[in-house]
Amino acid sequence: MRAILLRMFAEYQPLIQAAAARVYDVARCSALDYAVQASQALDNRVWLKREDQQSVFSYKLRGAYNLIATLDDAQRRNGVIAASAGNHAQGVALAAARMNISATIVMPKTAPEIKVNAVRRLQARVALHGNTYDEARLHAEQLAADEGRTFIPPYDHPLVIAGQATVGVELLQQCEQQAHCIFVPVGGGGLIAGIALHVKAHSPDTLIIGVEHDGAASMYRALQAGTRVALNHVDIFADGAAVRQAGEETFRICRELVDEVLTVNVDEICAAVKDIYEDTRSIPEPAGALALTGLKQYVQREQLRDKRLVAIVSGANVNFDRLRHIAELSALGEQREALLCTTIAERPGSFRTLCHDLGARQITEFNYRYCDSEVARIFVGVQLRHGIREKDQLLANLRDKGYQVTDLSNDEVAKMHIRYMVGGHAPALSDELLYRFEFPERSGALLHFLTQLSSRWNISLFHYRNHGAAYGRVLMGIQVPPQLTGEFQQFLDGLGIKYSEETNNPAYRLFLS
């Protein structure tokens, strides 16, 4: 085994040294930032290697430039081509532009718009093909053969691996003391292979731990099987690391040098995106947060304390409109929110009783629509301070009080769809008025609002979502017989909060009334 490692190190160290003298034509030495909040929360010393600070917001330009810089004159005249979901594409486009080389980038149709536009701004020709990286790669290889262009692989090439290894070179220079573990996001394996080659040669006791999204765990599966495995399905949530099969060369290196590969789920990744934002005020893409996600999981599993840990923040090319989805799931990923379904009696005052029975907790969401005259089904989000233990206790307390309650916190359909679709037409309902209310947001504010509403009026529609803003916003349907409208108006005026009637709102008329 030792002989194999020595040969591997001897093979790659000259390539890495050459790359370290070359890649800074386009790359910068990214910061190694101490993550104060993550360190305190995890009771360890955590550093973030900020590859999101590169000009293309990803480490990928290192390997791309290192390979393209070695092309001969004929290859440069014919141009280059690459397949990528986005980050490698930008690296190739930037490297080609710096060298005045024609570049074509084949990107899957599912590639984030921010990445597609970034490639076009770098003057590369973009061809959208297929729905996955692998489909795009096959098309790019065919175009390379047809047009005589040089194919620039995203990870499975010694010069690409050596370029990515410069991240590891910087790390060892920046760490004042030896790190216990370095956590690296894994897609095809170029980054982790490069880092492992350099770090294990100079700091063999440092653990190199890869992290993959469990919906695209090609390297994890390969290491488990002892051979490369082609996945039947690739989830592209972490599109920057969504690869059907690990590279041949990267697998050879990882099998010898990587200590472990962890898998993490979507909710956990979203929680790590939030963690990075809170420590750095930068927003990584999901693949860029993989390493910290795995770090958190590993700390909990191994019960680590006061260790020096490094996570690679590999990229920050995320579409702005994805942020709302990431934010929604981050609370679930950190076990800071529970989504519950329960039933209550369809009578005045039952809402207030439920809020009281939920205890002194922040209500994050409340969805309800009148169904029949006996039972109401409620979809409710509740803030948690103590994770699963608190949620289990809350469920037990509610059941002790006679509630039929279902935990939907891990139900993908509930999280992705049902929470926004609670409702529908209520043909048997009469005398419904629709109002929007705004009240100052603070702990207990919703319960106070419902207490003010008292038990005089039956609530027939209710939607509330806490967004961390200064004001809570509620859409509410209330049954008010015509002879009581004057009394109801006096009640509204006495609430002392902002409201507006929406009974004639066209969306309400079309979909809910």
PDB file of C-alpha atoms in Angstrom, residues 274-508:
ATOM      1  CA  LYS A 274     -28.049  29.478   6.234  1.00  0.00           C
ATOM      2  CA  ASP A 275     -25.102  28.760   8.545  1.00  0.00           C
ATOM      3  CA  ILE A 276     -22.619  30.033   5.957  1.00  0.00           C
ATOM      4  CA  TYR A 277     -24.701  33.115   5.349  1.00  0.00           C
ATOM      5  CA  GLU A 278     -24.852  33.909   9.054  1.00  0.00           C
ATOM      6  CA  ASP A 279     -21.068  33.598   9.413  1.00  0.00           C
ATOM      7  CA  THR A 280     -19.968  35.264   6.161  1.00  0.00           C
ATOM      8  CA  ARG A 281     -22.978  37.170   4.772  1.00  0.00           C
ATOM      9  CA  SER A 282     -22.409  35.301   1.508  1.00  0.00           C
ATOM     10  CA  ILE A 283     -24.901  32.826   0.032  1.00  0.00           C
ATOM     11  CA  PRO A 284     -23.427  29.570  -1.297  1.00  0.00           C
ATOM     12  CA  GLU A 285     -25.156  27.418  -3.854  1.00  0.00           C
ATOM     13  CA  PRO A 286     -26.341  24.053  -2.478  1.00  0.00           C
ATOM     14  CA  ALA A 287     -23.218  22.245  -3.723  1.00  0.00           C
ATOM     15  CA  GLY A 288     -21.125  24.989  -2.128  1.00  0.00           C
ATOM     16  CA  ALA A 289     -22.615  24.174   1.279  1.00  0.00           C
ATOM     17  CA  LEU A 290     -22.097  20.398   1.077  1.00  0.00           C
ATOM     18  CA  ALA A 291     -18.829  20.411   3.010  1.00  0.00           C
ATOM     19  CA  LEU A 292     -20.208  22.281   6.024  1.00  0.00           C
ATOM     20  CA  THR A 293     -23.277  20.039   5.946  1.00  0.00           C
ATOM     21  CA  GLY A 294     -21.070  16.985   6.231  1.00  0.00           C
ATOM     22  CA  LEU A 295     -18.924  18.646   8.896  1.00  0.00           C
ATOM     23  CA  LYS A 296     -21.987  19.173  11.091  1.00  0.00           C
ATOM     24  CA  GLN A 297     -23.129  15.586  10.597  1.00  0.00           C
ATOM     25  CA  TYR A 298     -19.651  14.211  11.371  1.00  0.00           C
ATOM     26  CA  VAL A 299     -19.258  16.305  14.525  1.00  0.00           C
ATOM     27  CA  GLN A 300     -22.556  14.982  15.855  1.00  0.00           C
ATOM     28  CA  ARG A 301     -21.796  11.383  14.923  1.00  0.00           C
ATOM     29  CA  GLU A 302     -18.277  11.350  16.364  1.00  0.00           C
ATOM     30  CA  GLN A 303     -19.085  13.670  19.284  1.00  0.00           C
ATOM     31  CA  LEU A 304     -16.050  15.821  18.420  1.00  0.00           C
ATOM     32  CA  ARG A 305     -15.006  18.624  20.756  1.00  0.00           C
ATOM     33  CA  ASP A 306     -12.431  21.381  20.295  1.00  0.00           C
ATOM     34  CA  LYS A 307     -11.071  20.040  16.991  1.00  0.00           C
ATOM     35  CA  ARG A 308      -9.717  22.108  14.102  1.00  0.00           C
ATOM     36  CA  LEU A 309     -12.069  21.526  11.164  1.00  0.00           C
ATOM     37  CA  VAL A 310     -12.083  22.995   7.652  1.00  0.00           C
ATOM     38  CA  ALA A 311     -14.984  23.035   5.161  1.00  0.00           C
ATOM     39  CA  ILE A 312     -14.543  24.030   1.514  1.00  0.00           C
ATOM     40  CA  VAL A 313     -17.187  26.532   0.358  1.00  0.00           C
ATOM     41  CA  SER A 314     -16.890  25.567  -3.292  1.00  0.00           C
ATOM     42  CA  GLY A 315     -19.289  27.900  -5.092  1.00  0.00           C
ATOM     43  CA  ALA A 316     -21.913  30.627  -4.891  1.00  0.00           C
ATOM     44  CA  ASN A 317     -23.707  30.484  -8.234  1.00  0.00           C
ATOM     45  CA  VAL A 318     -27.284  30.211  -7.029  1.00  0.00           C
ATOM     46  CA  ASN A 319     -30.384  31.621  -8.692  1.00  0.00           C
ATOM     47  CA  PHE A 320     -32.016  34.267  -6.533  1.00  0.00           C
ATOM     48  CA  ASP A 321     -35.467  32.718  -6.852  1.00  0.00           C
ATOM     49  CA  ARG A 322     -34.182  29.471  -5.278  1.00  0.00           C
ATOM     50  CA  LEU A 323     -33.469  31.254  -2.032  1.00  0.00           C
ATOM     51  CA  ARG A 324     -37.067  31.177  -0.809  1.00  0.00           C
ATOM     52  CA  HIS A 325     -37.123  27.379  -1.166  1.00  0.00           C
ATOM     53  CA  ILE A 326     -33.760  27.035   0.586  1.00  0.00           C
ATOM     54  CA  ALA A 327     -34.914  29.309   3.390  1.00  0.00           C
ATOM     55  CA  GLU A 328     -38.133  27.316   3.845  1.00  0.00           C
ATOM     56  CA  LEU A 329     -36.262  24.042   4.229  1.00  0.00           C
ATOM     57  CA  SER A 330     -33.362  25.319   6.337  1.00  0.00           C
ATOM     58  CA  ALA A 331     -35.463  25.442   9.511  1.00  0.00           C
ATOM     59  CA  LEU A 332     -36.540  21.836   8.969  1.00  0.00           C
ATOM     60  CA  GLY A 333     -32.942  20.834   8.262  1.00  0.00           C
ATOM     61  CA  GLU A 334     -31.821  22.235  11.601  1.00  0.00           C
ATOM     62  CA  GLN A 335     -34.849  20.776  13.414  1.00  0.00           C
ATOM     63  CA  ARG A 336     -35.923  24.333  14.266  1.00  0.00           C
ATOM     64  CA  GLU A 337     -39.429  23.885  12.856  1.00  0.00           C
ATOM     65  CA  ALA A 338     -42.039  21.145  12.962  1.00  0.00           C
ATOM     66  CA  LEU A 339     -44.851  20.803  10.420  1.00  0.00           C
ATOM     67  CA  LEU A 340     -47.927  19.220  11.947  1.00  0.00           C
ATOM     68  CA  CYS A 341     -51.432  18.310  10.842  1.00  0.00           C
ATOM     69  CA  THR A 342     -54.207  18.070  13.387  1.00  0.00           C
ATOM     70  CA  THR A 343     -57.983  18.287  13.650  1.00  0.00           C
ATOM     71  CA  ILE A 344     -60.099  20.572  15.771  1.00  0.00           C
ATOM     72  CA  ALA A 345     -63.803  20.991  16.264  1.00  0.00           C
ATOM     73  CA  GLU A 346     -65.476  23.297  13.743  1.00  0.00           C
ATOM     74  CA  ARG A 347     -66.785  25.814  16.257  1.00  0.00           C
ATOM     75  CA  PRO A 348     -65.903  29.333  17.440  1.00  0.00           C
ATOM     76  CA  GLY A 349     -62.919  29.484  19.793  1.00  0.00           C
ATOM     77  CA  SER A 350     -61.276  26.192  18.742  1.00  0.00           C
ATOM     78  CA  PHE A 351     -58.423  28.010  16.976  1.00  0.00           C
ATOM     79  CA  ARG A 352     -57.604  29.870  20.171  1.00  0.00           C
ATOM     80  CA  THR A 353     -57.640  26.642  22.193  1.00  0.00           C
ATOM     81  CA  LEU A 354     -55.210  24.977  19.779  1.00  0.00           C
ATOM     82  CA  CYS A 355     -52.807  27.933  19.960  1.00  0.00           C
ATOM     83  CA  HIS A 356     -52.909  27.724  23.750  1.00  0.00           C
ATOM     84  CA  ASP A 357     -52.250  23.973  23.689  1.00  0.00           C
ATOM     85  CA  LEU A 358     -49.259  24.431  21.376  1.00  0.00           C
ATOM     86  CA  GLY A 359     -47.636  26.308  24.242  1.00  0.00           C
ATOM     87  CA  ALA A 360     -45.326  29.309  24.364  1.00  0.00           C
ATOM     88  CA  ARG A 361     -43.838  28.693  20.948  1.00  0.00           C
ATOM     89  CA  GLN A 362     -43.608  30.867  17.845  1.00  0.00           C
ATOM     90  CA  ILE A 363     -46.213  29.777  15.285  1.00  0.00           C
ATOM     91  CA  THR A 364     -44.484  29.898  11.901  1.00  0.00           C
ATOM     92  CA  GLU A 365     -47.405  28.833   9.730  1.00  0.00           C
ATOM     93  CA  PHE A 366     -51.137  28.258  10.058  1.00  0.00           C
ATOM     94  CA  ASN A 367     -53.253  26.989   7.147  1.00  0.00           C
ATOM     95  CA  TYR A 368     -56.946  26.180   7.300  1.00  0.00           C
ATOM     96  CA  ARG A 369     -60.024  26.098   5.075  1.00  0.00           C
ATOM     97  CA  TYR A 370     -63.587  25.250   6.124  1.00  0.00           C
ATOM     98  CA  CYS A 371     -64.486  21.687   5.152  1.00  0.00           C
ATOM     99  CA  ASP A 372     -67.669  20.663   6.987  1.00  0.00           C
ATOM    100  CA  SER A 373     -69.685  21.610  10.034  1.00  0.00           C
ATOM    101  CA  GLU A 374     -68.060  19.073  12.392  1.00  0.00           C
ATOM    102  CA  VAL A 375     -64.249  18.916  12.000  1.00  0.00           C
ATOM    103  CA  ALA A 376     -61.536  21.287  10.771  1.00  0.00           C
ATOM    104  CA  ARG A 377     -58.131  20.107   9.549  1.00  0.00           C
ATOM    105  CA  ILE A 378     -55.230  22.387  10.429  1.00  0.00           C
ATOM    106  CA  PHE A 379     -51.742  22.534   8.854  1.00  0.00           C
ATOM    107  CA  VAL A 380     -49.455  24.248  11.360  1.00  0.00           C
ATOM    108  CA  GLY A 381     -45.748  25.100  11.578  1.00  0.00           C
ATOM    109  CA  VAL A 382     -44.192  25.458  15.025  1.00  0.00           C
ATOM    110  CA  GLN A 383     -40.782  26.867  15.914  1.00  0.00           C
ATOM    111  CA  LEU A 384     -38.554  24.543  17.948  1.00  0.00           C
ATOM    112  CA  ARG A 385     -35.708  25.553  20.234  1.00  0.00           C
ATOM    113  CA  HIS A 386     -34.487  22.102  21.226  1.00  0.00           C
ATOM    114  CA  GLY A 387     -34.843  20.021  18.077  1.00  0.00           C
ATOM    115  CA  ILE A 388     -36.294  16.531  17.867  1.00  0.00           C
ATOM    116  CA  ARG A 389     -36.564  16.115  21.632  1.00  0.00           C
ATOM    117  CA  GLU A 390     -38.856  19.135  21.887  1.00  0.00           C
ATOM    118  CA  LYS A 391     -40.912  18.021  18.892  1.00  0.00           C
ATOM    119  CA  ASP A 392     -41.476  14.561  20.353  1.00  0.00           C
ATOM    120  CA  GLN A 393     -42.589  16.103  23.635  1.00  0.00           C
ATOM    121  CA  LEU A 394     -44.966  18.480  21.835  1.00  0.00           C
ATOM    122  CA  LEU A 395     -46.547  15.606  19.884  1.00  0.00           C
ATOM    123  CA  ALA A 396     -47.001  13.608  23.082  1.00  0.00           C
ATOM    124  CA  ASN A 397     -48.582  16.579  24.870  1.00  0.00           C
ATOM    125  CA  LEU A 398     -51.052  17.220  22.050  1.00  0.00           C
ATOM    126  CA  ARG A 399     -52.054  13.566  21.904  1.00  0.00           C
ATOM    127  CA  ASP A 400     -52.544  13.549  25.663  1.00  0.00           C
ATOM    128  CA  LYS A 401     -54.989  16.435  25.176  1.00  0.00           C
ATOM    129  CA  GLY A 402     -56.976  14.384  22.680  1.00  0.00           C
ATOM    130  CA  TYR A 403     -55.667  15.799  19.382  1.00  0.00           C
ATOM    131  CA  GLN A 404     -55.239  13.528  16.387  1.00  0.00           C
ATOM    132  CA  VAL A 405     -51.895  14.869  15.170  1.00  0.00           C
ATOM    133  CA  THR A 406     -49.571  13.818  12.326  1.00  0.00           C
ATOM    134  CA  ASP A 407     -45.933  14.903  12.003  1.00  0.00           C
ATOM    135  CA  LEU A 408     -45.354  16.083   8.406  1.00  0.00           C
ATOM    136  CA  SER A 409     -41.872  17.556   8.985  1.00  0.00           C
ATOM    137  CA  ASN A 410     -40.186  14.906   6.823  1.00  0.00           C
ATOM    138  CA  ASP A 411     -42.979  14.472   4.281  1.00  0.00           C
ATOM    139  CA  GLU A 412     -41.667  15.794   0.956  1.00  0.00           C
ATOM    140  CA  VAL A 413     -45.149  16.234  -0.550  1.00  0.00           C
ATOM    141  CA  ALA A 414     -46.287  18.196   2.479  1.00  0.00           C
ATOM    142  CA  LYS A 415     -43.187  20.428   2.464  1.00  0.00           C
ATOM    143  CA  MET A 416     -43.147  21.052  -1.259  1.00  0.00           C
ATOM    144  CA  HIS A 417     -46.844  21.217  -2.143  1.00  0.00           C
ATOM    145  CA  ILE A 418     -49.537  20.672   0.453  1.00  0.00           C
ATOM    146  CA  ARG A 419     -48.440  23.522   2.691  1.00  0.00           C
ATOM    147  CA  TYR A 420     -49.303  25.939  -0.111  1.00  0.00           C
ATOM    148  CA  MET A 421     -52.449  24.175  -1.303  1.00  0.00           C
ATOM    149  CA  VAL A 422     -54.523  23.874   1.853  1.00  0.00           C
ATOM    150  CA  GLY A 423     -57.869  25.271   0.743  1.00  0.00           C
ATOM    151  CA  GLY A 424     -60.333  25.137  -2.113  1.00  0.00           C
ATOM    152  CA  HIS A 425     -63.929  26.054  -2.762  1.00  0.00           C
ATOM    153  CA  ALA A 426     -66.459  25.681   0.049  1.00  0.00           C
ATOM    154  CA  PRO A 427     -69.866  25.537  -1.637  1.00  0.00           C
ATOM    155  CA  ALA A 428     -71.765  24.924   1.606  1.00  0.00           C
ATOM    156  CA  LEU A 429     -70.297  28.006   3.258  1.00  0.00           C
ATOM    157  CA  SER A 430     -72.394  31.148   3.741  1.00  0.00           C
ATOM    158  CA  ASP A 431     -71.850  34.742   4.822  1.00  0.00           C
ATOM    159  CA  GLU A 432     -68.066  34.686   4.429  1.00  0.00           C
ATOM    160  CA  LEU A 433     -66.113  37.949   4.398  1.00  0.00           C
ATOM    161  CA  LEU A 434     -62.400  38.015   3.538  1.00  0.00           C
ATOM    162  CA  TYR A 435     -59.928  40.316   5.320  1.00  0.00           C
ATOM    163  CA  ARG A 436     -56.193  40.960   5.374  1.00  0.00           C
ATOM    164  CA  PHE A 437     -54.667  41.839   8.742  1.00  0.00           C
ATOM    165  CA  GLU A 438     -51.218  43.057   9.778  1.00  0.00           C
ATOM    166  CA  PHE A 439     -49.979  42.992  13.349  1.00  0.00           C
ATOM    167  CA  PRO A 440     -46.564  43.597  14.934  1.00  0.00           C
ATOM    168  CA  GLU A 441     -44.621  40.316  14.873  1.00  0.00           C
ATOM    169  CA  ARG A 442     -43.390  39.043  18.220  1.00  0.00           C
ATOM    170  CA  SER A 443     -43.611  35.882  20.292  1.00  0.00           C
ATOM    171  CA  GLY A 444     -47.237  35.207  21.158  1.00  0.00           C
ATOM    172  CA  ALA A 445     -48.571  37.755  18.668  1.00  0.00           C
ATOM    173  CA  LEU A 446     -50.782  35.267  16.842  1.00  0.00           C
ATOM    174  CA  LEU A 447     -52.358  34.002  20.048  1.00  0.00           C
ATOM    175  CA  HIS A 448     -52.993  37.610  21.145  1.00  0.00           C
ATOM    176  CA  PHE A 449     -54.651  38.337  17.814  1.00  0.00           C
ATOM    177  CA  LEU A 450     -56.924  35.301  18.075  1.00  0.00           C
ATOM    178  CA  THR A 451     -57.772  36.205  21.670  1.00  0.00           C
ATOM    179  CA  GLN A 452     -58.871  39.648  20.487  1.00  0.00           C
ATOM    180  CA  LEU A 453     -61.018  37.991  17.859  1.00  0.00           C
ATOM    181  CA  SER A 454     -62.674  36.126  20.749  1.00  0.00           C
ATOM    182  CA  SER A 455     -65.294  33.448  20.066  1.00  0.00           C
ATOM    183  CA  ARG A 456     -68.025  35.613  18.544  1.00  0.00           C
ATOM    184  CA  TRP A 457     -67.135  34.984  14.918  1.00  0.00           C
ATOM    185  CA  ASN A 458     -66.405  31.706  13.153  1.00  0.00           C
ATOM    186  CA  ILE A 459     -63.157  31.645  11.151  1.00  0.00           C
ATOM    187  CA  SER A 460     -63.711  29.882   7.843  1.00  0.00           C
ATOM    188  CA  LEU A 461     -60.368  30.532   6.095  1.00  0.00           C
ATOM    189  CA  PHE A 462     -56.967  31.237   7.565  1.00  0.00           C
ATOM    190  CA  HIS A 463     -53.435  31.635   6.177  1.00  0.00           C
ATOM    191  CA  TYR A 464     -50.446  32.960   8.069  1.00  0.00           C
ATOM    192  CA  ARG A 465     -46.709  32.580   7.427  1.00  0.00           C
ATOM    193  CA  ASN A 466     -43.921  34.021   9.551  1.00  0.00           C
ATOM    194  CA  HIS A 467     -41.201  35.462   7.285  1.00  0.00           C
ATOM    195  CA  GLY A 468     -39.042  37.098   9.916  1.00  0.00           C
ATOM    196  CA  ALA A 469     -40.447  40.528   9.099  1.00  0.00           C
ATOM    197  CA  ALA A 470     -41.536  43.220  11.526  1.00  0.00           C
ATOM    198  CA  TYR A 471     -45.219  42.565  10.799  1.00  0.00           C
ATOM    199  CA  GLY A 472     -47.206  39.351  10.648  1.00  0.00           C
ATOM    200  CA  ARG A 473     -49.708  39.077   7.821  1.00  0.00           C
ATOM    201  CA  VAL A 474     -52.914  37.031   7.966  1.00  0.00           C
ATOM    202  CA  LEU A 475     -55.529  36.303   5.330  1.00  0.00           C
ATOM    203  CA  MET A 476     -58.770  35.393   7.060  1.00  0.00           C
ATOM    204  CA  GLY A 477     -62.272  34.404   6.075  1.00  0.00           C
ATOM    205  CA  ILE A 478     -64.918  35.127   8.741  1.00  0.00           C
ATOM    206  CA  GLN A 479     -68.589  34.169   8.716  1.00  0.00           C
ATOM    207  CA  VAL A 480     -70.671  37.290   9.453  1.00  0.00           C
ATOM    208  CA  PRO A 481     -74.461  37.140   8.974  1.00  0.00           C
ATOM    209  CA  PRO A 482     -75.755  40.309   7.225  1.00  0.00           C
ATOM    210  CA  GLN A 483     -77.662  41.487  10.316  1.00  0.00           C
ATOM    211  CA  LEU A 484     -74.400  41.524  12.310  1.00  0.00           C
ATOM    212  CA  THR A 485     -72.161  43.471   9.888  1.00  0.00           C
ATOM    213  CA  GLY A 486     -72.442  46.682  11.891  1.00  0.00           C
ATOM    214  CA  GLU A 487     -71.410  44.968  15.107  1.00  0.00           C
ATOM    215  CA  PHE A 488     -68.566  43.251  13.251  1.00  0.00           C
ATOM    216  CA  GLN A 489     -67.320  46.551  11.837  1.00  0.00           C
ATOM    217  CA  GLN A 490     -67.216  48.050  15.338  1.00  0.00           C
ATOM    218  CA  PHE A 491     -65.228  45.009  16.456  1.00  0.00           C
ATOM    219  CA  LEU A 492     -62.711  45.479  13.635  1.00  0.00           C
ATOM    220  CA  ASP A 493     -62.236  49.148  14.413  1.00  0.00           C
ATOM    221  CA  GLY A 494     -61.568  48.275  18.025  1.00  0.00           C
ATOM    222  CA  LEU A 495     -58.723  45.890  17.225  1.00  0.00           C
ATOM    223  CA  GLY A 496     -56.265  48.721  16.697  1.00  0.00           C
ATOM    224  CA  ILE A 497     -54.420  46.948  13.877  1.00  0.00           C
ATOM    225  CA  LYS A 498     -54.222  47.469  10.125  1.00  0.00           C
ATOM    226  CA  TYR A 499     -56.793  45.590   8.054  1.00  0.00           C
ATOM    227  CA  SER A 500     -58.473  45.698   4.654  1.00  0.00           C
ATOM    228  CA  GLU A 501     -61.451  43.843   3.228  1.00  0.00           C
ATOM    229  CA  GLU A 502     -60.727  41.538   0.273  1.00  0.00           C
ATOM    230  CA  THR A 503     -64.140  39.905  -0.221  1.00  0.00           C
ATOM    231  CA  ASN A 504     -64.259  41.087  -3.830  1.00  0.00           C
ATOM    232  CA  ASN A 505     -60.637  40.170  -4.597  1.00  0.00           C
ATOM    233  CA  PRO A 506     -60.655  38.367  -7.997  1.00  0.00           C
ATOM    234  CA  ALA A 507     -58.171  35.656  -6.915  1.00  0.00           C
ATOM    235  CA  TYR A 508     -60.337  34.846  -3.920  1.00  0.00           C
TER     236      TYR A 508
END
